[in-house]
XYZ file of C-alpha atoms in Angstrom:
353
model
C -1.261 -56.479 -48.211
C -0.051 -54.190 -51.478
C 1.516 -50.747 -50.231
C -0.878 -48.134 -50.278
C 0.324 -44.597 -50.598
C -2.478 -41.955 -51.103
C -3.089 -40.148 -54.178
C -2.256 -36.758 -52.551
C 1.240 -37.595 -52.367
C 1.530 -38.130 -55.676
C 4.737 -36.618 -57.705
C 3.333 -33.933 -59.784
C 6.227 -32.447 -61.240
C 4.980 -31.428 -64.568
C 5.607 -28.463 -66.599
C 3.548 -26.827 -69.331
C 4.449 -28.622 -72.228
C 6.579 -31.336 -70.579
C 5.888 -34.849 -70.358
C 4.789 -36.639 -67.165
C 5.096 -39.856 -65.423
C 8.702 -40.455 -66.545
C 7.978 -41.402 -70.476
C 9.436 -38.656 -71.956
C 10.768 -38.750 -75.342
C 13.085 -36.621 -77.534
C 10.591 -34.933 -79.901
C 8.131 -34.299 -76.860
C 11.084 -32.628 -75.090
C 12.414 -30.825 -77.630
C 8.749 -29.275 -78.460
C 7.943 -28.627 -74.447
C 11.173 -27.981 -72.971
C 10.918 -26.063 -69.845
C 13.011 -24.923 -67.165
C 13.747 -27.681 -64.630
C 15.380 -27.673 -60.911
C 17.773 -30.515 -61.951
C 19.923 -31.226 -59.165
C 23.692 -30.993 -59.155
C 25.232 -34.683 -60.192
C 28.247 -36.120 -58.507
C 30.920 -36.507 -60.944
C 31.162 -40.191 -60.708
C 27.360 -40.729 -61.645
C 27.810 -37.982 -64.342
C 30.731 -39.780 -66.050
C 29.267 -43.177 -65.632
C 26.400 -42.334 -67.771
C 26.267 -43.705 -71.194
C 26.696 -40.709 -73.152
C 29.137 -39.589 -76.427
C 31.731 -37.817 -74.736
C 32.766 -36.431 -78.100
C 30.001 -33.911 -77.356
C 29.857 -33.420 -73.605
C 33.069 -31.104 -73.709
C 31.028 -27.964 -75.073
C 28.527 -28.472 -72.139
C 31.156 -27.160 -69.872
C 32.697 -24.652 -71.915
C 31.792 -21.907 -69.286
C 32.554 -19.150 -71.459
C 30.006 -20.002 -74.374
C 26.949 -19.675 -72.173
C 23.996 -17.353 -72.294
C 25.039 -14.160 -70.442
C 22.297 -13.132 -68.182
C 21.867 -11.056 -64.598
C 21.097 -13.231 -61.619
C 17.482 -12.782 -62.226
C 16.589 -14.651 -65.011
C 13.210 -12.763 -65.414
C 15.127 -9.798 -65.907
C 17.377 -11.610 -68.941
C 17.007 -9.546 -72.000
C 15.532 -11.702 -75.030
C 18.006 -12.064 -78.195
C 15.726 -10.624 -81.674
C 14.597 -13.522 -83.681
C 16.724 -14.187 -86.648
C 20.309 -13.659 -85.154
C 22.555 -16.124 -86.350
C 22.893 -18.936 -83.588
C 26.442 -18.370 -81.626
C 29.292 -20.620 -82.493
C 30.378 -22.521 -79.271
C 34.110 -21.948 -78.501
C 36.624 -24.945 -78.857
C 35.654 -27.889 -76.869
C 37.802 -28.051 -73.110
C 38.692 -31.325 -71.798
C 36.149 -33.135 -70.036
C 37.308 -33.266 -66.432
C 36.003 -33.782 -62.848
C 36.717 -30.493 -62.186
C 35.217 -29.064 -65.393
C 31.971 -31.053 -64.303
C 31.901 -29.475 -60.980
C 32.774 -26.047 -62.065
C 29.542 -26.410 -64.215
C 27.669 -26.839 -61.350
C 28.908 -24.373 -59.189
C 28.662 -21.416 -61.534
C 24.889 -22.604 -61.857
C 23.864 -21.011 -58.471
C 22.125 -18.357 -58.948
C 22.122 -16.463 -56.435
C 25.418 -17.964 -54.890
C 24.589 -19.883 -51.534
C 26.623 -20.143 -48.967
C 28.058 -23.231 -48.643
C 28.056 -23.723 -44.866
C 24.645 -22.825 -44.690
C 23.216 -25.489 -47.398
C 26.009 -28.166 -46.234
C 27.573 -27.899 -42.728
C 29.777 -30.716 -43.589
C 31.106 -30.357 -46.571
C 31.628 -34.024 -48.204
C 34.867 -34.776 -50.140
C 35.230 -38.268 -50.893
C 38.644 -39.783 -51.104
C 39.939 -40.021 -54.559
C 41.003 -43.742 -54.123
C 39.538 -46.365 -54.838
C 38.218 -48.240 -51.595
C 39.332 -47.175 -48.163
C 42.021 -49.109 -46.290
C 41.520 -52.246 -44.714
C 40.702 -52.505 -41.063
C 43.151 -54.082 -38.616
C 43.457 -53.867 -34.905
C 47.314 -52.947 -33.809
C 48.826 -54.551 -30.993
C 48.390 -52.095 -28.115
C 50.000 -54.448 -25.367
C 53.302 -53.404 -25.439
C 52.174 -49.666 -23.884
C 53.566 -49.365 -20.463
C 51.325 -48.787 -17.388
C 52.763 -45.310 -16.914
C 52.230 -44.408 -20.886
C 48.845 -45.091 -19.965
C 48.072 -43.365 -16.846
C 49.247 -40.216 -18.310
C 46.023 -40.237 -20.049
C 43.526 -41.888 -17.366
C 42.129 -38.981 -15.989
C 39.647 -40.885 -13.778
C 36.420 -39.023 -14.738
C 34.703 -42.171 -14.142
C 34.704 -45.535 -13.017
C 37.620 -47.701 -14.380
C 36.353 -49.758 -17.435
C 36.475 -53.648 -16.229
C 37.787 -56.420 -18.431
C 34.312 -58.016 -18.240
C 33.729 -55.132 -21.339
C 36.318 -56.017 -23.227
C 35.815 -59.690 -23.253
C 32.385 -59.085 -24.263
C 33.443 -56.975 -27.036
C 35.964 -59.185 -28.392
C 33.307 -62.224 -28.340
C 30.807 -60.340 -30.531
C 33.660 -59.269 -32.105
C 34.595 -62.459 -33.206
C 31.029 -64.011 -33.828
C 30.739 -61.225 -36.472
C 33.926 -62.334 -38.062
C 33.324 -65.878 -37.797
C 29.422 -66.174 -38.625
C 26.903 -63.998 -41.063
C 25.865 -60.930 -39.723
C 21.839 -61.554 -40.467
C 19.802 -64.498 -39.627
C 19.785 -66.922 -41.996
C 16.734 -67.271 -44.669
C 14.720 -70.804 -43.822
C 15.451 -71.066 -47.470
C 17.200 -69.071 -50.188
C 15.615 -69.412 -53.504
C 15.139 -66.507 -56.058
C 12.416 -66.503 -58.000
C 12.700 -67.029 -62.472
C 13.485 -64.278 -64.438
C 10.199 -64.479 -65.872
C 8.448 -64.061 -62.516
C 10.810 -61.071 -61.767
C 9.578 -59.634 -64.959
C 6.461 -59.809 -64.401
C 6.673 -58.059 -60.906
C 8.564 -55.393 -62.226
C 5.881 -54.592 -64.682
C 3.637 -54.647 -61.819
C 5.547 -51.678 -60.119
C 5.048 -49.685 -63.336
C 1.689 -50.544 -63.367
C 0.617 -49.712 -59.846
C 3.647 -47.746 -58.033
C 4.914 -45.685 -60.707
C 2.344 -43.540 -61.306
C 1.963 -42.456 -57.402
C 5.936 -42.512 -57.249
C 7.425 -41.392 -60.864
C 10.968 -40.980 -59.954
C 12.159 -43.682 -62.167
C 13.001 -42.837 -65.522
C 10.772 -45.667 -67.435
C 11.847 -45.691 -70.991
C 15.143 -46.181 -70.095
C 14.888 -48.583 -67.125
C 15.771 -52.455 -67.628
C 18.617 -51.439 -70.275
C 21.999 -52.662 -69.388
C 22.737 -49.539 -67.840
C 20.039 -50.733 -64.663
C 21.840 -51.915 -61.923
C 20.816 -55.329 -61.313
C 19.966 -54.198 -57.366
C 17.660 -51.455 -58.656
C 15.651 -53.952 -60.843
C 15.448 -56.360 -58.116
C 14.137 -53.496 -55.408
C 11.739 -52.643 -58.303
C 10.540 -56.217 -58.531
C 10.213 -56.536 -54.944
C 7.919 -53.955 -54.209
C 6.001 -55.141 -57.637
C 5.511 -58.485 -56.050
C 3.168 -57.007 -53.159
C 0.509 -56.156 -56.189
C 0.845 -59.857 -57.649
C -2.242 -62.436 -57.167
C 0.269 -65.403 -57.851
C 0.568 -68.087 -54.670
C 3.202 -67.097 -52.364
C 4.110 -63.717 -54.115
C 3.563 -61.728 -50.739
C 5.781 -63.883 -48.793
C 8.347 -63.655 -51.645
C 8.210 -60.257 -51.554
C 9.088 -60.100 -47.842
C 12.309 -62.187 -48.527
C 13.133 -59.894 -51.663
C 13.018 -56.825 -49.683
C 15.139 -58.011 -47.050
C 17.493 -59.469 -49.359
C 17.786 -55.872 -51.225
C 18.526 -54.270 -47.515
C 21.134 -56.727 -46.875
C 23.096 -56.493 -50.146
C 22.809 -52.530 -50.188
C 24.378 -53.163 -47.023
C 26.695 -55.409 -48.014
C 27.607 -53.265 -51.243
C 28.638 -50.268 -49.003
C 30.642 -52.342 -46.759
C 32.784 -53.729 -49.239
C 32.882 -50.790 -51.759
C 32.548 -47.263 -50.317
C 32.325 -46.003 -53.605
C 28.799 -47.752 -54.135
C 27.180 -44.979 -51.595
C 27.963 -42.248 -54.087
C 25.998 -44.065 -57.006
C 22.543 -42.796 -57.583
C 20.878 -46.315 -58.337
C 21.760 -47.101 -54.471
C 20.090 -44.278 -53.494
C 17.126 -45.028 -55.411
C 17.128 -49.142 -54.503
C 17.250 -47.986 -50.625
C 14.734 -45.545 -50.923
C 12.342 -48.057 -52.567
C 13.444 -50.422 -49.813
C 12.308 -48.089 -47.117
C 8.987 -47.612 -48.331
C 8.245 -51.205 -48.760
C 9.543 -52.281 -44.905
C 7.536 -49.081 -44.186
C 4.359 -49.914 -45.474
C 4.967 -53.885 -45.260
C 2.549 -54.051 -42.370
C 5.143 -55.913 -40.089
C 6.152 -54.834 -36.917
C 10.104 -56.188 -37.603
C 10.045 -54.290 -41.283
C 8.841 -51.081 -39.773
C 11.408 -50.956 -36.389
C 13.895 -51.674 -38.770
C 12.789 -49.081 -41.419
C 12.421 -46.542 -38.606
C 16.170 -47.096 -37.212
C 17.438 -46.608 -40.910
C 14.757 -43.680 -42.028
C 17.545 -41.063 -42.346
C 19.626 -42.866 -44.906
C 18.032 -41.746 -47.983
C 18.181 -37.897 -47.112
C 21.357 -38.601 -46.042
C 22.712 -40.091 -49.322
C 20.692 -37.620 -51.384
C 22.393 -34.655 -49.330
C 25.569 -35.995 -50.491
C 24.582 -36.134 -53.954
C 23.343 -32.722 -53.559
C 20.015 -33.870 -55.106
C 18.238 -30.938 -53.151
C 20.290 -27.817 -54.337
C 22.043 -26.653 -57.498
C 20.084 -26.176 -60.634
C 21.607 -27.066 -63.923
C 20.958 -23.694 -66.130
C 17.917 -24.117 -68.223
C 19.477 -22.044 -71.043
C 22.526 -23.778 -71.172
C 20.900 -27.212 -72.237
C 18.712 -25.575 -74.740
C 20.961 -23.868 -76.610
C 23.526 -26.682 -76.648
C 24.619 -27.403 -80.494
C 24.131 -30.863 -80.124
C 21.585 -33.923 -81.612
C 18.180 -33.967 -80.025
C 18.855 -37.496 -79.094
C 22.014 -36.511 -77.056
C 20.249 -33.095 -75.674
C 17.926 -35.847 -74.158
C 19.967 -37.967 -72.731
C 21.698 -35.186 -70.829
C 17.815 -34.084 -69.699
C 17.026 -37.440 -68.488
C 19.855 -37.905 -66.286
C 19.254 -34.296 -64.418
C 15.552 -34.957 -64.362
C 15.803 -38.587 -62.699
C 18.092 -37.042 -59.688
C 15.748 -33.898 -59.545
C 12.470 -36.595 -59.047
C 14.579 -38.562 -56.802
C 15.336 -35.782 -54.808
C 11.975 -34.612 -54.681
C 10.481 -38.391 -53.873
C 13.016 -38.575 -51.033
C 12.000 -35.239 -49.499
C 8.259 -36.324 -50.057
C 9.026 -39.714 -48.362
C 10.108 -37.896 -45.320
C 6.867 -35.876 -45.204
C 5.229 -38.864 -44.937
C 6.832 -40.077 -41.739
């Protein structure tokens, strides 16, 4: 049964003169660019975006922006006919410059502890250290007894044996139930289901950027998650059964990618894939899928908070007054608008629980 989402939850985020349904083009954006609540982007996501880095430094030159008071409504307008300000010398595009640009964009400034009780500072290393149990057998009874404060009954060897048995099972076998048959649909079928997603589901939840979706920069897991939802609208034989299997493999793949490289959890595409997977499982009509989705329902919100999709605004004036080609300005706008819409979609999804 296809996912049924009431039209009352449609993401209506258009602005006057701004294109809708994630289908903005450079010309329409230039003609009707309006303020938007683009959320703070994490450094890794921003730098991974396919942009010409020769023009980006001027975006982060904080001394060349439009000076204005905290209240944008009180900012004086410059008389028409004045010469456009010449940007200062480009500054190196560093992670610190990116973070500083977004930190300065808060007006008025927000207290970090009020918004984010636990500050997220990911490690600079690529992958966390591998896990290993050190040998604790050499500890003497006297050393251990110094910390045995006898608050509750002693832990028996049965507890340790049961945990060791399960750990050995996890280490030597698959962590998930095996598929009865594992066979990926042909690319042509996957493509048809992607198109069905944008035909039926995208108008209700337009948080993906349609014109740039499906390019070489689109992660394969996100495309597969999109196709799994599109399959629920398909009339092809066995499409519903295939959709259930695809949603399950998306869930397992997302877990695997995070377990094997924790940096993946910081990527926007993974947050989007998990959000789509949550919606698919939640409204599949199956008890198992619903209970799994409920046990993981806080995951999209947590990822969005870590990426700060709900906070911080990229100043509209800074983007609008950049002395850049239109297509490059459009790429910057697209990235931040997609982040903002993803955060809003996660918020709407949480309100539907």
